[in-house]
Coordinates of C-alpha atoms in Angstrom, one line a residue:
P1 CA -0.2 0.0 0.1
R2 CA 1.1 3.6 -0.5
V3 CA 2.9 5.4 2.3
P4 CA 1.5 9.0 2.9
R5 CA 4.1 11.7 2.2
R6 CA 4.1 12.8 5.9
A7 CA 4.8 9.4 7.1
R8 CA 7.8 9.1 4.7
L9 CA 9.4 12.4 5.8
L10 CA 9.0 11.8 9.7
P11 CA 11.7 9.3 10.0
A12 CA 14.3 11.5 8.2
V13 CA 13.3 14.4 10.1
S14 CA 13.6 12.7 13.4
A15 CA 17.2 11.2 12.3
K16 CA 18.3 14.5 11.3
A17 CA 17.4 16.1 14.8
S18 CA 19.0 13.2 16.5
T19 CA 22.2 13.6 14.6
A20 CA 22.2 17.3 15.4
G21 CA 21.8 16.5 19.0
G22 CA 18.6 18.9 19.2
S23 CA 14.9 18.6 18.8
Y24 CA 12.4 19.6 16.6
P25 CA 11.6 22.3 15.9
P26 CA 15.1 23.6 16.9
T27 CA 15.1 25.8 20.2
P28 CA 15.5 29.4 19.4
P29 CA 18.7 31.3 20.5
P30 CA 18.6 33.0 24.0
P31 CA 17.8 36.9 23.6
R32 CA 20.7 39.0 23.2
A33 CA 21.3 41.2 26.4
K34 CA 20.5 44.9 25.7
T35 CA 23.4 47.5 26.1
A36 CA 23.2 50.6 28.1
A37 CA 22.5 52.6 25.1
E38 CA 19.7 50.8 23.9
K39 CA 18.1 50.7 27.3
A40 CA 18.5 54.3 27.6
A41 CA 16.6 54.7 24.2
E42 CA 13.8 52.8 25.3
K43 CA 13.4 54.8 28.3
E44 CA 13.4 58.0 26.4
K45 CA 10.8 56.5 24.1
A46 CA 8.6 55.3 26.5
A47 CA 8.8 58.9 28.3
A48 CA 8.0 60.7 25.1
A49 CA 5.0 58.4 24.5
E50 CA 3.9 59.2 28.2
A51 CA 4.3 62.7 27.8
A52 CA 2.4 62.8 24.5
R53 CA -0.5 60.9 26.1
R54 CA -0.9 63.0 28.9
A55 CA -0.6 66.1 26.6
V56 CA -4.0 65.1 25.0
L57 CA -5.7 64.3 28.3
P58 CA -9.0 66.1 28.8
A59 CA -8.7 68.8 31.3
M60 CA -11.1 67.4 33.8
S61 CA -8.9 64.3 34.3
R62 CA -5.7 66.2 34.8
P63 CA -4.7 67.1 38.6
L64 CA -4.8 70.9 39.6
R65 CA -1.2 72.2 40.0
V66 CA -1.1 74.6 42.9
L67 CA 1.8 76.9 43.7
H68 CA 2.0 78.3 47.3
W69 CA 3.9 81.0 48.7
T70 CA 3.7 83.1 51.7
D71 CA 5.1 85.9 53.9
V72 CA 7.5 88.0 51.7
H73 CA 7.2 91.1 53.9
F74 CA 7.7 94.1 51.2
H75 CA 8.8 97.1 53.1
V76 CA 9.0 100.6 52.2
V77 CA 10.5 103.2 54.9
P78 CA 7.2 105.2 55.6
K79 CA 7.1 109.1 55.7
M80 CA 7.9 110.2 59.4
W81 CA 5.9 113.0 59.0
P82 CA 3.0 113.3 60.1
L83 CA 4.4 111.0 63.0
P84 CA 3.3 107.3 62.7
G85 CA 1.4 105.6 65.4
L86 CA 2.9 103.7 68.2
K87 CA 2.6 100.3 66.7
T88 CA 4.1 101.4 63.3
M89 CA 7.1 103.0 65.2
L90 CA 7.6 99.6 67.0
G91 CA 7.4 97.9 63.9
L92 CA 10.0 100.2 62.3
A93 CA 12.2 99.2 65.4
N94 CA 11.8 95.6 64.9
L95 CA 12.6 95.9 61.2
H96 CA 15.8 98.2 61.3
I97 CA 16.9 98.0 64.8
R98 CA 16.7 94.3 65.3
G99 CA 17.6 93.9 61.5
R100 CA 14.3 92.1 60.4
A101 CA 14.4 94.2 57.3
A102 CA 17.6 92.7 56.1
E103 CA 16.1 89.1 56.4
F104 CA 13.8 89.6 53.6
D105 CA 14.1 90.4 49.9
A106 CA 10.7 90.2 48.3
R107 CA 11.8 92.4 45.3
R108 CA 14.1 89.5 44.3
T109 CA 12.5 86.4 45.2
V110 CA 8.7 87.4 44.1
P111 CA 9.7 88.0 40.4
A112 CA 11.8 84.7 40.7
I113 CA 8.4 82.8 41.7
A114 CA 6.9 84.1 38.7
R115 CA 9.7 82.8 36.6
R116 CA 9.9 79.6 38.0
A117 CA 6.2 78.9 38.2
A118 CA 5.5 80.1 34.5
M119 CA 8.0 77.4 33.0
G120 CA 7.0 74.9 35.3
L121 CA 9.0 73.4 38.5
G122 CA 9.0 69.7 36.9
V123 CA 6.8 68.0 39.6
R124 CA 6.1 64.5 38.4
T125 CA 2.5 63.4 38.5
L126 CA 1.4 59.8 39.0
G127 CA 4.7 58.7 38.0
T128 CA 5.3 60.8 34.7
T129 CA 8.7 61.4 33.5
P130 CA 10.7 64.6 34.2
G131 CA 9.7 66.0 31.2
D132 CA 6.3 66.9 32.5
R133 CA 6.9 70.5 33.4
R134 CA 3.3 71.8 33.2
K135 CA 3.2 75.1 34.9
A136 CA 1.0 75.9 37.8
D137 CA -2.9 76.2 37.3
L138 CA -3.2 78.4 40.5
V139 CA -1.2 80.5 42.4
L140 CA -1.9 80.9 46.0
C141 CA -0.4 83.5 49.0
T142 CA -1.5 83.1 52.5
G143 CA -0.7 86.5 53.5
D144 CA 2.1 89.0 55.0
V145 CA 2.9 90.4 51.6
A146 CA 3.7 93.6 53.3
A147 CA 5.9 94.6 56.5
L148 CA 4.0 97.3 57.9
G149 CA 0.6 97.6 56.0
S150 CA 1.2 101.1 54.8
Q151 CA -0.1 102.4 51.5
E152 CA 3.3 102.2 49.8
E153 CA 4.1 98.6 50.6
L154 CA 0.9 97.3 49.7
K155 CA 0.6 99.5 46.3
E156 CA 4.3 98.1 45.3
A157 CA 3.1 94.6 46.5
A158 CA 0.0 94.8 44.1
V159 CA 2.2 95.9 41.2
F160 CA 4.2 92.9 41.7
L161 CA 1.2 90.5 41.9
R162 CA 0.0 91.9 38.5
E163 CA 3.0 91.6 36.8
M164 CA 3.2 87.9 38.3
E165 CA -0.3 87.2 37.0
V166 CA 0.6 88.5 33.5
K167 CA 3.6 86.5 33.4
M168 CA 2.4 83.1 34.2
G169 CA -1.3 83.7 32.7
V170 CA -2.8 81.9 35.9
P171 CA -4.9 83.5 38.5
V172 CA -3.1 84.5 41.7
K173 CA -5.3 84.8 44.9
L174 CA -4.2 85.7 48.4
V175 CA -5.4 86.3 52.0
P176 CA -4.4 89.1 54.1
G177 CA -2.0 88.4 57.1
N178 CA -1.5 90.2 60.2
H179 CA 1.2 92.3 58.5
D180 CA -1.0 93.3 55.7
R181 CA -3.7 94.5 58.1
Y182 CA -1.1 96.1 60.6
V183 CA -2.9 99.0 61.5
A184 CA -6.7 99.9 61.5
D185 CA -6.5 102.1 58.4
S186 CA -4.2 99.6 56.1
P187 CA -5.8 99.9 52.7
V188 CA -5.8 96.1 52.1
D189 CA -9.1 95.9 50.2
E190 CA -8.2 99.0 48.3
N191 CA -5.0 97.4 46.9
F192 CA -5.7 93.8 46.8
G193 CA -9.4 93.7 45.7
S194 CA -8.9 91.8 42.6
F195 CA -6.6 89.1 44.1
L196 CA -8.9 88.6 47.4
G197 CA -11.4 87.0 45.2
R198 CA -15.2 87.3 45.0
A199 CA -17.2 86.8 48.2
A200 CA -19.2 83.5 48.5
R201 CA -22.0 85.9 49.9
G202 CA -22.5 89.5 48.8
S203 CA -19.8 91.7 50.4
K204 CA -20.7 94.9 52.3
K205 CA -19.3 98.3 52.2
G206 CA -16.5 99.3 54.4
E207 CA -13.5 97.3 55.9
S208 CA -13.6 93.7 54.4
S209 CA -13.4 91.7 57.8
A210 CA -14.8 88.1 58.8
G211 CA -17.6 89.7 60.8
D212 CA -19.4 91.3 58.1
G213 CA -20.5 88.1 56.5
S214 CA -18.3 88.4 53.4
W215 CA -15.7 85.8 54.3
P216 CA -14.9 83.0 53.6
R217 CA -14.8 83.1 50.2
I218 CA -14.9 80.6 47.4
I219 CA -12.0 81.8 45.3
F220 CA -11.7 79.2 43.0
C221 CA -14.1 76.3 41.9
D222 CA -13.7 73.8 39.3
H223 CA -16.9 71.9 38.8
A224 CA -15.8 69.6 36.0
R225 CA -13.0 68.3 38.3
R226 CA -14.8 69.1 41.5
I227 CA -11.9 70.9 43.1
A228 CA -12.5 74.0 45.3
V229 CA -10.1 76.6 47.1
V230 CA -11.9 78.6 49.9
A231 CA -10.2 81.4 51.7
M232 CA -10.4 82.9 55.2
D233 CA -9.6 86.2 56.6
Q234 CA -8.1 85.8 60.0
S235 CA -5.9 88.9 60.3
R236 CA -6.9 91.6 62.8
P237 CA -5.1 94.8 63.6
S238 CA -3.8 94.3 67.2
K239 CA -1.3 95.4 69.4
L240 CA 0.2 92.1 69.2
S241 CA 0.2 89.6 66.3
R242 CA -3.0 87.6 67.1
G243 CA -5.5 86.7 64.7
E244 CA -9.4 85.7 64.8
C245 CA -11.8 83.7 62.6
S246 CA -15.0 85.3 64.2
A247 CA -18.3 83.3 64.9
V248 CA -20.0 84.7 61.8
Q249 CA -17.0 83.5 59.6
L250 CA -16.9 79.9 61.2
K251 CA -20.5 79.6 60.7
N252 CA -20.5 80.5 57.3
L253 CA -17.4 77.9 56.6
E254 CA -19.4 75.2 58.2
Q255 CA -22.1 75.9 55.5
I256 CA -19.8 76.0 52.8
L257 CA -18.1 72.9 53.6
E258 CA -21.1 71.2 53.8
D259 CA -22.2 72.4 50.3
L260 CA -18.7 71.3 49.0
K261 CA -18.8 67.7 50.7
S262 CA -18.4 66.1 47.1
F263 CA -15.4 68.3 46.1
A264 CA -11.7 68.2 47.0
V265 CA -11.8 71.2 49.0
V266 CA -8.2 73.4 49.9
L267 CA -8.8 75.6 52.8
I268 CA -6.4 78.7 53.0
G269 CA -5.7 81.1 55.7
H270 CA -2.9 83.1 57.3
Y271 CA -2.5 81.5 61.0
P272 CA -1.6 77.9 61.5
L273 CA -4.0 75.6 63.1
V274 CA -1.8 72.7 64.3
H275 CA 1.6 72.9 66.2
P276 CA 4.9 72.2 63.8
T277 CA 6.6 70.0 66.1
L278 CA 4.6 68.9 69.1
R279 CA 3.8 65.2 68.6
A280 CA 0.3 63.5 69.1
A281 CA -0.3 61.2 72.2
P282 CA 1.1 58.0 71.9
P283 CA -1.7 54.8 71.6
P284 CA -3.1 53.9 74.8
L285 CA -1.9 50.3 76.3
L286 CA -5.0 49.1 77.1
N287 CA -7.2 50.2 74.0
P288 CA -4.7 51.0 70.8
S289 CA -7.6 50.8 68.7
A290 CA -9.2 54.0 69.9
W291 CA -6.1 56.0 69.4
Q292 CA -6.4 58.9 67.3
P293 CA -3.8 60.8 65.4
L294 CA -4.6 64.3 66.9
I295 CA -2.0 66.8 66.3
P296 CA -1.8 69.7 68.9
K297 CA -3.1 73.0 67.9
Y298 CA -0.8 76.1 67.2
K299 CA -0.9 77.9 70.5
L300 CA 1.7 80.8 71.1
L301 CA 1.3 83.7 73.5
G302 CA 0.2 86.7 71.3
R303 CA 1.0 85.1 67.9
S304 CA -1.7 82.6 67.2
L305 CA -5.6 82.5 66.7
I306 CA -7.7 83.5 69.4
D307 CA -10.4 81.1 68.5
V308 CA -8.2 78.2 67.4
D309 CA -10.1 75.8 69.2
A310 CA -13.5 76.9 67.6
F311 CA -11.8 76.8 64.2
A312 CA -10.7 73.4 64.5
E313 CA -14.2 72.4 65.4
A314 CA -15.7 74.1 62.5
I315 CA -13.8 72.0 60.0
S316 CA -14.3 68.7 61.9
K317 CA -17.8 67.7 60.3
N318 CA -16.5 68.3 56.7
P319 CA -12.9 68.3 56.8
P320 CA -11.1 69.9 53.9
L321 CA -8.4 68.0 52.0
A322 CA -5.7 70.3 53.0
Y323 CA -5.3 73.7 54.8
L324 CA -2.6 76.1 54.0
C325 CA -1.0 78.8 55.8
G326 CA 1.9 80.8 56.5
H327 CA 2.7 83.2 59.4
H328 CA 5.3 80.6 61.0
H329 CA 8.4 81.2 58.9
S330 CA 9.6 77.8 59.1
F331 CA 7.8 75.4 56.9
Y332 CA 6.3 72.1 57.8
V333 CA 4.0 69.3 56.6
R334 CA 1.8 67.3 58.9
R335 CA -1.0 64.9 58.4
G336 CA -3.7 64.0 60.9
L337 CA -6.9 65.2 62.7
A338 CA -7.5 68.4 64.8
T339 CA -10.2 67.4 67.0
P340 CA -11.2 64.2 68.4
S341 CA -14.8 64.6 66.3
Q342 CA -12.9 64.5 63.0
S343 CA -13.2 61.1 61.5
V344 CA -10.0 59.1 61.4
S345 CA -11.0 58.1 57.8
K346 CA -10.8 61.7 56.8
P347 CA -7.4 63.1 57.9
T348 CA -6.2 66.8 56.7
W349 CA -3.0 67.7 55.1
F350 CA -1.5 70.7 57.1
L351 CA 0.8 72.8 55.1
C352 CA 2.6 75.7 56.4
G353 CA 4.6 77.4 53.7
G354 CA 7.2 79.1 56.1
N355 CA 8.2 82.2 54.1
S356 CA 9.4 82.8 50.4
A357 CA 11.9 85.7 50.8
C358 CA 14.4 85.1 53.6
L359 CA 17.7 84.4 52.2
N360 CA 20.2 84.9 55.0
V361 CA 19.8 81.4 56.5
P362 CA 21.3 78.3 55.4
V363 CA 19.9 76.2 52.5
K364 CA 18.9 73.3 54.5
S365 CA 17.2 75.6 56.9
R366 CA 13.3 75.3 57.4
R367 CA 13.4 79.3 57.2
R368 CA 15.0 79.3 53.9
A369 CA 12.9 80.9 51.2
G370 CA 11.1 78.5 49.4
V371 CA 7.6 77.5 47.8
F372 CA 5.5 74.6 47.8
E373 CA 4.2 73.0 44.4
F374 CA 1.6 70.1 44.7
D375 CA -1.1 68.3 42.6
V376 CA -4.6 68.0 43.7
L377 CA -6.4 65.1 42.5
P378 CA -10.0 65.3 42.0
P379 CA -12.4 62.7 43.9
T380 CA -12.7 59.4 43.1
E381 CA -14.7 56.3 44.2
A382 CA -11.6 55.2 46.3
E383 CA -10.8 58.6 47.6
P384 CA -13.9 60.6 47.7
R385 CA -12.3 63.9 49.2
G386 CA -9.5 63.8 46.7
S387 CA -5.8 63.7 47.3
I388 CA -2.6 65.4 47.4
R389 CA 0.3 64.1 45.2
S390 CA 3.9 65.1 44.3
L391 CA 4.4 67.9 46.9
R392 CA 7.8 69.5 46.7
R393 CA 9.3 72.1 48.9
V394 CA 11.5 74.5 46.3
A395 CA 14.2 76.7 48.1
W396 CA 16.4 79.2 47.0
G397 CA 19.7 77.9 46.1
E398 CA 23.2 78.7 47.4
K399 CA 24.6 80.4 44.3
E400 CA 23.7 83.9 43.4
D401 CA 22.1 83.2 40.2
D402 CA 20.2 79.7 41.5
E403 CA 17.1 81.3 42.4
F404 CA 14.5 78.6 43.5
S405 CA 16.4 75.5 42.4
E406 CA 16.8 73.2 45.7
E407 CA 14.1 70.6 45.2
R408 CA 13.1 68.6 48.1
L409 CA 10.3 65.7 47.4
L410 CA 8.0 65.7 50.5
V411 CA 4.9 63.5 49.6
D412 CA 5.3 61.2 46.4
V413 CA 2.9 59.9 43.8
E414 CA 1.3 57.8 46.2
G415 CA 0.3 60.3 48.5
T416 CA 3.0 59.2 51.3
L417 CA 5.4 61.2 53.3
V418 CA 8.5 60.2 52.2
D419 CA 11.2 62.6 53.2
E420 CA 12.7 62.1 56.7
F421 CA 13.4 65.6 56.9
A422 CA 9.7 66.3 57.1
A423 CA 8.5 62.8 58.1
R424 CA 10.3 63.4 61.7
Q425 CA 8.0 66.0 62.4
D426 CA 4.8 63.7 61.6
F427 CA 3.8 60.7 63.5
K428 CA 4.1 58.5 60.5
W429 CA 0.4 57.5 60.4
R430 CA -1.6 57.2 57.2
V431 CA -5.1 55.8 56.3

């Protein structure tokens, strides 16, 4: 009988494979190891593809990039006739006799903030490449733009702010600090009106204070991404450096936070709410599950909010994602609860910007001039309050032409506090 062709060829193929000492089909050779140059080329190609992908993402899926600066203290020597008031004279003595005026160089650092923010600080978002240098979407200042709250200082500062807004092409918003409202007749609203934002409820004539119902103010609201920024006016002309929120403002704040409970809310004010260094109480030995990461409040004699406890209670029901402040000239980053009534599942980031104009201290010092830049991610099913990512502190460099060049990553793309320089101030707790 006739043998099929396949059967006739099979013995010959098997004999050939046996003679060669292999199997059929033959085993492919191992892949060649890639050189360092080839690996680098593949990495650059992947980075370019990722950057191109993010460039076409819809605006609502992008995080909001925020630049935070504070306490630059523009100073202009006032006219000595008519004779200034007692507090202004004491402020002049503090500036020129104690040498505080030499510490701050706002005329040098504020234009540098605009230049760096306009070109992007290179903060990575969600594991993107260093090529993602998108500029800031919003610039926030938490007060003390002036030193003595005079017309000359506020007017000069307003000129710099307008130039910053034009150069960057993004809105610049601020809240007044105690040095901006240094005396009762400091013309804050006259010079900073366009930067203070529109009142959430119709503002009244006269001095813009928290007691007249015009504060807090929703100074930014993106309904597509569900991200909002709420500003508070805590500055009061007083003999010391104390601030106050007022019962009216706190009541309005509770209502605004209730209305925005489905948003990622960033709250800004001048005075710190929590202490920069005091740690939370350790977990109890008998019932460790009942422990709460309660951060001690910021209570310094003559230098803090009078109603800091009432402020903490006002935000406890619908806590904001983050609270940004200044006043304390050394920056810090903490995360936790302000009151026992705040839910453990809703911790708040407390970011104190320190200052952005002090240059006569070492680069590694917390008092060195610097800015915060970070991304606010919209609320998701997994994180209904949004999240903070890629937080960096960018400080003024050592060399004359460095400007803001010393970058330090504090919170990574996963939302974890990673830098020991900041983590040692925290109690290393996360939800």
